[in-house]
XYZ file of C-alpha atoms in Angstrom:
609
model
C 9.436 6.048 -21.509
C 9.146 5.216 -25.140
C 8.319 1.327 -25.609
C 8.950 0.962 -22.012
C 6.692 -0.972 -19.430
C 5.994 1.803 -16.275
C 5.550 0.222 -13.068
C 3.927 1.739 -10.070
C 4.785 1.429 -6.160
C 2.017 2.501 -4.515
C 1.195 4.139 -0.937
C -1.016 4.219 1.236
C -2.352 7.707 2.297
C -3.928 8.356 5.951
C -3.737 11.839 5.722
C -1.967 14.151 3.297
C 1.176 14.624 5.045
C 1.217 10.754 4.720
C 0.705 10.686 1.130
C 3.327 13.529 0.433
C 6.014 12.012 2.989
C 5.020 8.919 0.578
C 5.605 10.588 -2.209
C 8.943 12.354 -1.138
C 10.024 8.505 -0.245
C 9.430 7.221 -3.814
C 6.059 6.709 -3.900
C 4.552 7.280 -8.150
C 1.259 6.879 -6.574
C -0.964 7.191 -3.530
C -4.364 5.673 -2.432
C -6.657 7.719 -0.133
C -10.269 7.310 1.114
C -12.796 9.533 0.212
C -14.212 11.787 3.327
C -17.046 8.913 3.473
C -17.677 5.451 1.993
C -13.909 4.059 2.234
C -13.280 0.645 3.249
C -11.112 2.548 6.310
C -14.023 4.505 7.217
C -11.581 6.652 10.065
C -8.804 6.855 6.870
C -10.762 9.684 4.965
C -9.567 12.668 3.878
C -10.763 15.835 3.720
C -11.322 18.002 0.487
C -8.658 20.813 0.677
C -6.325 17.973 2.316
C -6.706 16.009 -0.982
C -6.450 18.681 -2.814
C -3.347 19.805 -1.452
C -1.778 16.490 -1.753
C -2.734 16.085 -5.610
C -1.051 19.300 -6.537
C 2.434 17.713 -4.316
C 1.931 14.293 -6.157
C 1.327 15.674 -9.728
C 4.214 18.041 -9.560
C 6.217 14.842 -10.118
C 3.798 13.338 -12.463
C 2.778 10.752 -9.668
C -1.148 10.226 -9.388
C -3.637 9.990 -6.513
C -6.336 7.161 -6.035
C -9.468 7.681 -4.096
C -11.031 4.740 -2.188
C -14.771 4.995 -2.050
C -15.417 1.502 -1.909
C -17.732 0.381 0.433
C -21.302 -1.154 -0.451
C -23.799 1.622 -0.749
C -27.283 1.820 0.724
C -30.036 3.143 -1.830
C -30.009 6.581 0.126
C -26.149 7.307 -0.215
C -25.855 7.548 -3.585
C -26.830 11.441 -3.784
C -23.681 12.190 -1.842
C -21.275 9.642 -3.008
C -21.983 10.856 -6.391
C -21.264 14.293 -5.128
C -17.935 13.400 -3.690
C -17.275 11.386 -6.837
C -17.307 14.710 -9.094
C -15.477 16.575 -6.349
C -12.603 14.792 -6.503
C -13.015 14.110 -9.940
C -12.811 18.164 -10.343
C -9.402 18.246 -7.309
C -7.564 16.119 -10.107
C -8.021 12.796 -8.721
C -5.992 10.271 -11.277
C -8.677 7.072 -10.384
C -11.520 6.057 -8.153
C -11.476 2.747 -6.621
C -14.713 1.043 -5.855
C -16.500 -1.329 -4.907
C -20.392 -1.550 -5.912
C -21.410 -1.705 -9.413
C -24.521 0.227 -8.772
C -21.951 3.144 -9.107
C -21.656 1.939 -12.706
C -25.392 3.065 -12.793
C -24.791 6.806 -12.124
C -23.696 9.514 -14.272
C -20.426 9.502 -13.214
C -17.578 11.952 -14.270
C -14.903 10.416 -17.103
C -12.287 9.014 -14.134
C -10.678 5.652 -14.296
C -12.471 2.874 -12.189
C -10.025 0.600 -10.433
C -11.927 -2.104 -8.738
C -11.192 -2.577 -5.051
C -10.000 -5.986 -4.220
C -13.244 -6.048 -1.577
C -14.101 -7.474 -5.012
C -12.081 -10.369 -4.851
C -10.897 -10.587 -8.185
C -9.048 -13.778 -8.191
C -10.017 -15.336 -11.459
C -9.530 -14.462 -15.227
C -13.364 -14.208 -16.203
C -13.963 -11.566 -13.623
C -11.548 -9.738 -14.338
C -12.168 -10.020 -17.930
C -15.645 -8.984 -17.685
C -14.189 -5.291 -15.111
C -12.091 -4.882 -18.635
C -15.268 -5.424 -20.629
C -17.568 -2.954 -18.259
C -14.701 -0.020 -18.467
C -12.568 -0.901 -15.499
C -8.814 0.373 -15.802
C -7.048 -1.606 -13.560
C -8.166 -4.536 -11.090
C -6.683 -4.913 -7.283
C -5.871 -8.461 -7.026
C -7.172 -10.856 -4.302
C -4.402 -11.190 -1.776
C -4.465 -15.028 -1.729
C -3.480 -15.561 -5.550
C -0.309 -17.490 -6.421
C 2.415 -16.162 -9.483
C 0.856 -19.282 -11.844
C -2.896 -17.899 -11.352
C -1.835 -13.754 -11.512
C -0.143 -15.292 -15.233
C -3.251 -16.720 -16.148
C -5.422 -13.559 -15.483
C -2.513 -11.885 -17.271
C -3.047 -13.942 -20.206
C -6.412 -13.248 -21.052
C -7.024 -9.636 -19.852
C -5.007 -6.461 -20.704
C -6.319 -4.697 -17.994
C -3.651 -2.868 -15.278
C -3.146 -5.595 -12.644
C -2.719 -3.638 -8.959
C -0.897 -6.078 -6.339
C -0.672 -5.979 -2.667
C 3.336 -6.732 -1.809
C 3.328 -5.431 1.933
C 1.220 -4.874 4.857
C -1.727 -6.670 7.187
C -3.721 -9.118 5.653
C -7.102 -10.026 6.248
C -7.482 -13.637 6.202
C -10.583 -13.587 4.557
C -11.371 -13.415 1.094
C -11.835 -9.671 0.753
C -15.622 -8.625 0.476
C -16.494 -11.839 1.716
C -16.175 -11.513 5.081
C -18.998 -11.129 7.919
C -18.145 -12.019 10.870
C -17.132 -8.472 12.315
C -21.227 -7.293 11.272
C -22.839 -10.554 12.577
C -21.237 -10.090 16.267
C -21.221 -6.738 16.480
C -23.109 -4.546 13.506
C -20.144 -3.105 12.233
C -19.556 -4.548 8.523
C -16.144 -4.604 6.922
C -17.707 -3.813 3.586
C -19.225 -0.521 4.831
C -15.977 0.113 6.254
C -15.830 -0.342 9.995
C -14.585 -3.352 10.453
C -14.427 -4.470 14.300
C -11.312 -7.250 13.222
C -12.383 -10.009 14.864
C -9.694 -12.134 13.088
C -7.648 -10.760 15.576
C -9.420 -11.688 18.658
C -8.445 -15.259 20.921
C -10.077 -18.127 19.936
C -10.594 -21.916 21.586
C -10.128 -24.865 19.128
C -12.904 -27.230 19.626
C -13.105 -31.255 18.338
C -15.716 -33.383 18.200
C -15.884 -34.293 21.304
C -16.396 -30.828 22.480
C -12.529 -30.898 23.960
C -10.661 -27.696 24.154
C -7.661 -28.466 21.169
C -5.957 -25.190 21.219
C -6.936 -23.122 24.072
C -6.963 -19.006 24.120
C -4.672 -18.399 20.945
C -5.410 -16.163 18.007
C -6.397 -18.694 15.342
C -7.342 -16.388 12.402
C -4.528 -14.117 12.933
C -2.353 -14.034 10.189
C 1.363 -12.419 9.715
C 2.066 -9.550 7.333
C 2.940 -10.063 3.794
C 6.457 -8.865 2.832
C 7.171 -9.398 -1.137
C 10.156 -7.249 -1.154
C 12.656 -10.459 -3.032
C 9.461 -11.450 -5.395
C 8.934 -8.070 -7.515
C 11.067 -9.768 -10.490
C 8.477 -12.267 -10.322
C 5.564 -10.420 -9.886
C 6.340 -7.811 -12.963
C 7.218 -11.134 -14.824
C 3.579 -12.103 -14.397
C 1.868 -9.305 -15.525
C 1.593 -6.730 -12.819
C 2.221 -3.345 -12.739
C 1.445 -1.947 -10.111
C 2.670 -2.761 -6.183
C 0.510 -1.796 -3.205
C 1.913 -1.455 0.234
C -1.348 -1.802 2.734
C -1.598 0.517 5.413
C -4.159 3.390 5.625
C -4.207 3.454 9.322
C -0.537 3.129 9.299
C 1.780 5.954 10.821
C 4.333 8.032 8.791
C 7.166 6.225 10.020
C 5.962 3.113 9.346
C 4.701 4.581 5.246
C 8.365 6.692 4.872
C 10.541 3.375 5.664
C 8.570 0.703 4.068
C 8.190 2.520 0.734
C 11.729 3.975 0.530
C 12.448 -0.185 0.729
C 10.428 -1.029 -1.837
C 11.418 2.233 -4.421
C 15.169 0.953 -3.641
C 13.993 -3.032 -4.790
C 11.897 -1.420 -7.773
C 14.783 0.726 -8.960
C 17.157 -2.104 -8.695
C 15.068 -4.375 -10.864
C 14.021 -1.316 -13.350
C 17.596 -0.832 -13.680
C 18.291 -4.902 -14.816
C 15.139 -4.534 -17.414
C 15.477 -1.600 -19.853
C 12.213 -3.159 -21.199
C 10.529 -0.883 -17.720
C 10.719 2.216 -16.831
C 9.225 4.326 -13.590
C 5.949 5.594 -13.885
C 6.638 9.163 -12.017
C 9.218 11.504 -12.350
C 11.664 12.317 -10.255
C 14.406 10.958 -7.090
C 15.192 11.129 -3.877
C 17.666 9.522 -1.607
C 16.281 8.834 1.849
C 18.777 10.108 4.940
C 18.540 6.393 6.414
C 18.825 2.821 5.418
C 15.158 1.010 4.978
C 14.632 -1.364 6.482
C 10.663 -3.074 6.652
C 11.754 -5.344 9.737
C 12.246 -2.047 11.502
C 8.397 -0.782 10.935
C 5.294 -2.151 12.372
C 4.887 -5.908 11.435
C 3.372 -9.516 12.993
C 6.396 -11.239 11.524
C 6.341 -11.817 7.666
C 4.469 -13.991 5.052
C 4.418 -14.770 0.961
C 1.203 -15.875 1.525
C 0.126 -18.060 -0.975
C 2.413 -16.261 -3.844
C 4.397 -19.282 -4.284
C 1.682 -21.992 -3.098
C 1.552 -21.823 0.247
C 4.089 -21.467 3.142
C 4.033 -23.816 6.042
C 3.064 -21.393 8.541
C 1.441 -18.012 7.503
C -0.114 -17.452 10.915
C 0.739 -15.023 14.154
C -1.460 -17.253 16.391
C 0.572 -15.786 20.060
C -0.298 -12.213 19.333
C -1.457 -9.886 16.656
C 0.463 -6.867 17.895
C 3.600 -5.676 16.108
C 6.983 -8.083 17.275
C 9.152 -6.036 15.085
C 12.735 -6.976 14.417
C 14.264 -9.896 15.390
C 17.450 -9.486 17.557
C 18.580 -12.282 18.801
C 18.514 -14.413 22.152
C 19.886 -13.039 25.716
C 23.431 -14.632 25.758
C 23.919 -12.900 29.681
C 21.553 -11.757 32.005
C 22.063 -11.108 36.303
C 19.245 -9.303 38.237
C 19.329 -5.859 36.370
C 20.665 -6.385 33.489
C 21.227 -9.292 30.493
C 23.765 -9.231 27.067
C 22.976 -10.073 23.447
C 25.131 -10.148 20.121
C 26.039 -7.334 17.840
C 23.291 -4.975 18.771
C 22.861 -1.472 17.844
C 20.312 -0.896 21.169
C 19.760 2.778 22.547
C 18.115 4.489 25.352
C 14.365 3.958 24.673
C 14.023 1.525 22.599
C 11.254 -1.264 23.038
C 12.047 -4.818 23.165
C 9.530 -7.519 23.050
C 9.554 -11.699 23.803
C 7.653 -14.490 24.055
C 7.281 -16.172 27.699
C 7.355 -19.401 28.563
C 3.663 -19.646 28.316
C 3.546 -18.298 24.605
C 2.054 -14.361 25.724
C 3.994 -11.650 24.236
C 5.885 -9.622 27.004
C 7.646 -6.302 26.349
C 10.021 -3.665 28.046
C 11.904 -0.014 27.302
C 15.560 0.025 27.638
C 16.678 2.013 30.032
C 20.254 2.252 30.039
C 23.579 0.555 28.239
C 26.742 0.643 30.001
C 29.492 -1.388 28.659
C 27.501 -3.670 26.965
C 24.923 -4.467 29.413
C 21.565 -3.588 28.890
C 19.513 -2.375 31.648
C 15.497 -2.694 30.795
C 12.277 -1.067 32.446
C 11.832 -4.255 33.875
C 13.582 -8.048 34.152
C 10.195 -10.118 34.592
C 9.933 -12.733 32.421
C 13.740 -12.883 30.858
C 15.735 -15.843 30.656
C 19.060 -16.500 29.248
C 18.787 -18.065 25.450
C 14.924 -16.091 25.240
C 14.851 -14.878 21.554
C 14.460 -10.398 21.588
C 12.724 -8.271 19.138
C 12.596 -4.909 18.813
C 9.174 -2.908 18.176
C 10.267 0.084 18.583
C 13.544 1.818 17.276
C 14.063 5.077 18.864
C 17.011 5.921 16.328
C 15.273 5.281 13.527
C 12.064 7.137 14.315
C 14.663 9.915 15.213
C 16.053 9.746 11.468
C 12.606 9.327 9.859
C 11.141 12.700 11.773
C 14.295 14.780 10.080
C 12.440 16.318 7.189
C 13.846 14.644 3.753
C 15.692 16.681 1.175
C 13.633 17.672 -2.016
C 12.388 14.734 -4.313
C 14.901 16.051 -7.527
C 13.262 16.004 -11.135
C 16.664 15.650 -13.568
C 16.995 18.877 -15.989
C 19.386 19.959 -18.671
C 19.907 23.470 -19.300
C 21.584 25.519 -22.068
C 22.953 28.907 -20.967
C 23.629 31.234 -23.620
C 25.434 35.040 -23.681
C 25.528 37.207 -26.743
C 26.337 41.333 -27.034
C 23.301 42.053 -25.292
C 20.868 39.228 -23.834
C 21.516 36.346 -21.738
C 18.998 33.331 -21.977
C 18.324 30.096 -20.072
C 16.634 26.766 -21.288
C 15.387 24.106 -19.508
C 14.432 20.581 -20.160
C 13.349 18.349 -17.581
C 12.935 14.611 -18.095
C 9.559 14.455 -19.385
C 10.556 16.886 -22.279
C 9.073 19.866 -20.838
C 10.642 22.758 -21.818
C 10.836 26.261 -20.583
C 12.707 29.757 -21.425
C 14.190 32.883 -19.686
C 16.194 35.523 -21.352
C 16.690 39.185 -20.082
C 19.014 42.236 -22.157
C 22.767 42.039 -20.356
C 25.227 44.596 -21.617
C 28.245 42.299 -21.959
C 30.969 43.232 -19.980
C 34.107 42.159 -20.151
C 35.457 39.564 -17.494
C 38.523 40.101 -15.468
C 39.044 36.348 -15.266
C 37.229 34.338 -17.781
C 37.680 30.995 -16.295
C 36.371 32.685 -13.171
C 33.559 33.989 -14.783
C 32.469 30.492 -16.344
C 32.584 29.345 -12.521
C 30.554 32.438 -11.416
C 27.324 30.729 -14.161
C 28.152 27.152 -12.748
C 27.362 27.752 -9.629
C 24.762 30.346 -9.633
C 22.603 28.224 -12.339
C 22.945 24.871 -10.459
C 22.145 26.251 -7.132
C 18.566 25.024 -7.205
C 18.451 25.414 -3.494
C 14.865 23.638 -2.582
C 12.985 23.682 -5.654
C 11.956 19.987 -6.957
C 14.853 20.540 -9.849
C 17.686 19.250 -10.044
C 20.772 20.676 -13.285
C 21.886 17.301 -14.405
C 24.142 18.798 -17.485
C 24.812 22.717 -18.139
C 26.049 23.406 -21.364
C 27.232 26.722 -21.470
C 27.974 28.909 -24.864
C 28.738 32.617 -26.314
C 31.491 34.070 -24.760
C 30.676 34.898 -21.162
C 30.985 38.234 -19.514
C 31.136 39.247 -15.984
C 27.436 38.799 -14.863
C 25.906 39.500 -11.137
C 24.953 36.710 -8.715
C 21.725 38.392 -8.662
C 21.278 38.259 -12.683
C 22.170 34.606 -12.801
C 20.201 33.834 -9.827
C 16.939 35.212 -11.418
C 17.349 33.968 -14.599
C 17.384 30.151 -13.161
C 14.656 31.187 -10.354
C 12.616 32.466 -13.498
C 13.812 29.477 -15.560
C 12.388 27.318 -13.314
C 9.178 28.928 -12.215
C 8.066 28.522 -15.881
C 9.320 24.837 -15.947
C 7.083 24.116 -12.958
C 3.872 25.589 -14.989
C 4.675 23.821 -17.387
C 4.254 20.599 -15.732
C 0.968 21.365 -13.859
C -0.232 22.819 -17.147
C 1.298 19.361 -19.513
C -0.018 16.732 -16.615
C -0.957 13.593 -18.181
C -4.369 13.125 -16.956
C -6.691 10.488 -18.536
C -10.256 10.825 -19.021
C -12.544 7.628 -19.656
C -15.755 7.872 -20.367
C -18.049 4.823 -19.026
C -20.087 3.406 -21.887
C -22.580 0.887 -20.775
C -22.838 -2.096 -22.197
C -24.529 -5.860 -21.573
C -21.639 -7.868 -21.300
C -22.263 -11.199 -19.610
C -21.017 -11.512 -15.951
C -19.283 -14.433 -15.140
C -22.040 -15.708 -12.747
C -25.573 -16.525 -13.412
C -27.053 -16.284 -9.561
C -25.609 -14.674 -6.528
C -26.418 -15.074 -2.915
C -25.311 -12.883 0.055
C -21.995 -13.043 -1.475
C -22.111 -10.823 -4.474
C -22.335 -8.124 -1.370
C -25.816 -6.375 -3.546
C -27.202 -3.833 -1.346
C -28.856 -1.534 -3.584
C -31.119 -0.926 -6.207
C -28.196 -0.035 -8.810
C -26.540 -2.898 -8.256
C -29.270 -5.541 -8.999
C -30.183 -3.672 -12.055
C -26.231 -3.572 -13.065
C -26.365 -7.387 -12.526
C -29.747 -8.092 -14.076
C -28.347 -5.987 -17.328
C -25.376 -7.953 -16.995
C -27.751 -11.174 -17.130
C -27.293 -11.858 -13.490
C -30.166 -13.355 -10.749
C -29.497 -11.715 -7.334
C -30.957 -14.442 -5.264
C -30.421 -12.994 -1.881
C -29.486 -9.438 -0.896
C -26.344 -8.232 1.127
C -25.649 -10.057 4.429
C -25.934 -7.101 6.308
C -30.104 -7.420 5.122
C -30.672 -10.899 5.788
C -32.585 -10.995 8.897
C -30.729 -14.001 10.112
C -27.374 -14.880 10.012
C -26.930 -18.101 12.185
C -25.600 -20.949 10.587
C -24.593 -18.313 7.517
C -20.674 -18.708 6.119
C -19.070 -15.854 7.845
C -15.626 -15.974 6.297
C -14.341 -17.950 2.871
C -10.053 -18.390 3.592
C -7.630 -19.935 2.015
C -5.647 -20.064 4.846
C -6.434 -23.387 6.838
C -6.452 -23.545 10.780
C -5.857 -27.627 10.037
C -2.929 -27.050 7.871
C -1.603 -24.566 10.363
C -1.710 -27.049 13.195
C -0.166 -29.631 11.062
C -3.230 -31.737 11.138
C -4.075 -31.766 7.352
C -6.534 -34.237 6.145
C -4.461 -34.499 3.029
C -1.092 -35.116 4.827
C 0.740 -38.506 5.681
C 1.339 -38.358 9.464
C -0.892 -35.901 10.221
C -1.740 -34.728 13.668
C -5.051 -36.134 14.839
C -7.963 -33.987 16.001
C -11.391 -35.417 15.743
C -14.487 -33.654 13.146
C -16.026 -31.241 13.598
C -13.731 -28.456 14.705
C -15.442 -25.155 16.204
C -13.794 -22.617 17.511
C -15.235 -20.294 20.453
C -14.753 -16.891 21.723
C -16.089 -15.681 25.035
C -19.661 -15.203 23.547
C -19.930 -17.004 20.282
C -19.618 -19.942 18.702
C -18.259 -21.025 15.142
C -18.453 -24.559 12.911
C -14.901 -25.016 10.561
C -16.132 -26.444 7.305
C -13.016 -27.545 5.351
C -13.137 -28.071 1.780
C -10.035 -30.355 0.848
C -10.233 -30.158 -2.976
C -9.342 -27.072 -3.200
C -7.781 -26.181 0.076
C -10.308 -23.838 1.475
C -11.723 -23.447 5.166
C -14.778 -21.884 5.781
C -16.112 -20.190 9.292
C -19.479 -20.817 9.537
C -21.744 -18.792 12.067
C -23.288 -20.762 15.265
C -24.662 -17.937 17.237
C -24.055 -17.122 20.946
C -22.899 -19.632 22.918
């Protein structure tokens, strides 16, 4: 990897089985959440489970993140600190957080990544993370390719980037709805996702616009086509979202992505993997197949027309095609692959997502749980693919690290080198009388195939060279010189891990803002005095202390319902709905505030209705 750019795909982690089927798929790095204070508060893991899973990843030189990145309360810094130095001491490659109080503690030397609940999105923030000791910054969701380039060009920090998975249609961190209606704060981690509730569209006039539909929810974000792009402006590493996320649905979607990465790694000699290691997965990926709301760029290339799943927020999976046939049991589509239990999904004529399980195909025809609802020309999708899930459950041949191996015979000793592809090396040799082969070609055979037979080790003998004169020699000789071989190769590596230590140095390095409000998300003691060393006023303390939050901003977006709804202010024949726009839920109430200038929407709070 000399001169060489590594990029990272990275996975998301649930449990440890996730992160090592992750890991097996392709994965050169995995995020978990700490047992408490991740932003998926019901994602933790537990100690020996992350410990287990950072011995798996770091066999092939891939690393393991820990989330603990919720906003802290004065009193839960004793035992974040104490899971801080526990992972630290598992292995843990880097801790992503979110308060900067943490930057007040004594903490152990591990990299800081800072969680995109800091919405990083411009190039003095993140300048000033590189300035306080940050190693890499997670990337608001909502930047474009022009704006990632310009944090690019004046920070050398790592840039972390989210290319697949849910988004949250807030600015990350600055969203409080989910605590104002129901306690439960996003940035402590239990996020009640009201973004994906129904909502009325109000005008003016008090008039129901859009009634019942989910207005804030938004599709998922599929980059797989843009990574040229991406690693073009300056990022190297790409995040696929999804610690609540099944294994399926982390097995297909990464093998995807380490198939796109490979492909564009292999076009640029100027980058390089950052893990070691391959695998070939025993199916074709295929993202459409897994869990998804329909699929978004976001606003990676300025903005797509429509980025929003306003008829459901459940999973519509792959699209099919329409019903070409259909008679009372039974209806017909094009070129599909359908089997016995699969689940099929479609929108009604009144816009409500409808599914079924098929039953039975016979010639054709395919016979579902139930015919309600299905009309000829009625677009299917399929949410579920039995097959797949089927392929995806078969447990995956070894992820192979590439090793050359020299096998030499002389009078008396026979010895075996190894070199794997970082350039660890490792030796065997044992006394062997030599004794003459009946068949020497036979004989040169008999060390092929006994050396190469890795069997299920992580190894994989890319080249044998072979030299001496070779004797007759047991199976049982040859196979315990490689099985020896090998068991030193694999100390090695645990022993010859790159881990990186970095010490956090204080310092007084302006922040980019003078004052914060509710906004900078300060809950704590350590964080104003971070920010008041920093030469920052905290003017108001976390949302979740105000005592009041009606009429408080509840969500900052990029996404805009207007735009959405084709009723832009901005845009020539515009559809017409009359100021001010509210939207309503069964209990509360909500004022749109749109700023036009830079194309942002905010939700403001009303109270209960």
């Amino acid at each position: 990897m000399l001169n060489k750019k590594p990029l990272e795909l990275l996975a998301p982690a649930g449990s440890a089985d996730i992160g090592i089927a992750a890991i097996d798929h392709g994965a050169d790095a995995v995020y978990v959440g700490a047992p408490r204070f991740s932003a998926r508060a019901n994602a933790g893991v537990a100690m020996d489970e992350m410990a287990r899973l950072i011995r798996h990843a770091h066999l092939y030189y891939a690393k393991v993140y820990v989330a603990l990145n919720t906003i802290l309360t004065d009193e839960e810094f004793p035992e974040a600190l104490d899971q801080i130095s526990r992972v630290y001491e598992l292995g843990a490659d880097g801790l992503i957080i979110q308060d900067l109080g943490l930057l007040e503690m004594d903490l152990p030397p591990i990299p800081l990544i800072a969680s995109t609940q800091m919405h990083n999105d411009t190039p003095g923030k993140i300048q000033f993370l590189e300035d306080v000791g940050f190693k890499r910054a997670i990337l608001a969701r909502e930047l474009s390719l022009p704006e990632i380039a310009e944090i690019r060009r004046h920070s050398k920090i790592e840039l972390e980037c989210f290319v697949h998975g849910a988004l949250c249609v807030s600015y990350s961190g600055q969203c409080y709805m989910s605590h104002a209606i129901t306690g439960r704060s996003a940035n402590r981690g239990v996020c009640a996702q009201p973004c994906r509730s129904r909502y009325t569209l109000m005008d003016g006039d008090g008039k129901a616009v859009i009634p019942n539909r989910f207005l804030l929810s938004l599709k998922d974000l599929n980059l797989l086509h843009d990574i040229p792009d991406l690693a073009a402006a300056g990022v190297t590493s790409f995040k696929i979202e999804g610690r609540y996320k099944e294994i399926d649905y982390v097995q297909n979607v990464t093998a995807a992505y380490r198939h796109a990465l490979d492909a564009f790694i292999a076009d640029h000699p100027e980058f390089c993997r950052s893990s070691s290691g391959h695998g070939v997965p025993a199916f074709a990926p295929d993202p459409a197949k897994s869990f998804n709301r329909g699929f978004s760029r976001y606003f990676l290339r300025g903005g797509e027309d429509k980025i929003a799943s306003l008829s459901t927020p459940k999973s519509i999976g792959q699209l099919l095609g329409p019903i070409k046939r259909l008679d009372r049991e039974s209806f017909q589509i094009d070129g599909s692959d359908l089997q016995n239990g699969d689940g099929l999904c479609f929108f009604t004529s009144e816009g409500e997502l409808a599914g079924f399980r098929v039953e039975g195909i016979e010639k054709g025809r395919i016979y579902p749980s139930s015919m309600k609802g299905l009309t000829k020309g009625v677009p299917l999708y399929r949410n579920h693919n039995s097959a797949l899930i089927r392929q995806l459950q078969k447990a995956p041949g070894p992820r192979r690290i590439s090793v050359e191996a020299d096998f030499t015979q002389t009078a008396d000793l026979i010895r075996l080198e190894v070199r794997d592809e970082d350039g660890n090396n490792a030796e065997w040799s044992s006394s062997a009388p030599y004794v003459k082969p009946r068949d020497p070609l036979m004989a040169k055979e008999m060390v092929e195939k006994h050396i190469r037979s890795t069997g299920n080790t992580p190894f994989r003998i890319t080249e044998l060279r072979m030299e001496g004169q070779l004797g007759f020699l047991a199976a049982a000789m040859l196979n315990q010189c490689r099985r020896q071989a090998l068991e030193k190769l694999l100390q090695i590596r645990y022993e010859r891990y790159p881990r990186e230590a970095r010490p956090l140095v204080p310092n007084r390095v302006p922040y980019p803002l003078k004052k914060l409000d509710f906004h900078g998300n300060v809950l704590n003691g350590n964080a104003r005095s971070f920010y008041a060393r920093h030469g920052t006023e905290i003017l108001e303390p976390a949302f979740e202390s105000l005592p009041e939050f009606a009429k408080k901003e509840v969500m900052r977006t990029r996404y805009c319902l207007r735009r959405e709804l084709d009723a832009c202010l901005k845009a020539k024949d515009a559809r017409q709905i009359r100021a001010p726009l509210r939207i309503v839920d069964a209990h509360h109430s909500y004022l749109l505030e749109f700023d036009c200038t830079a194309c942002k929407m905010s939700v403001v709070f009303l109270g209960r209705k």
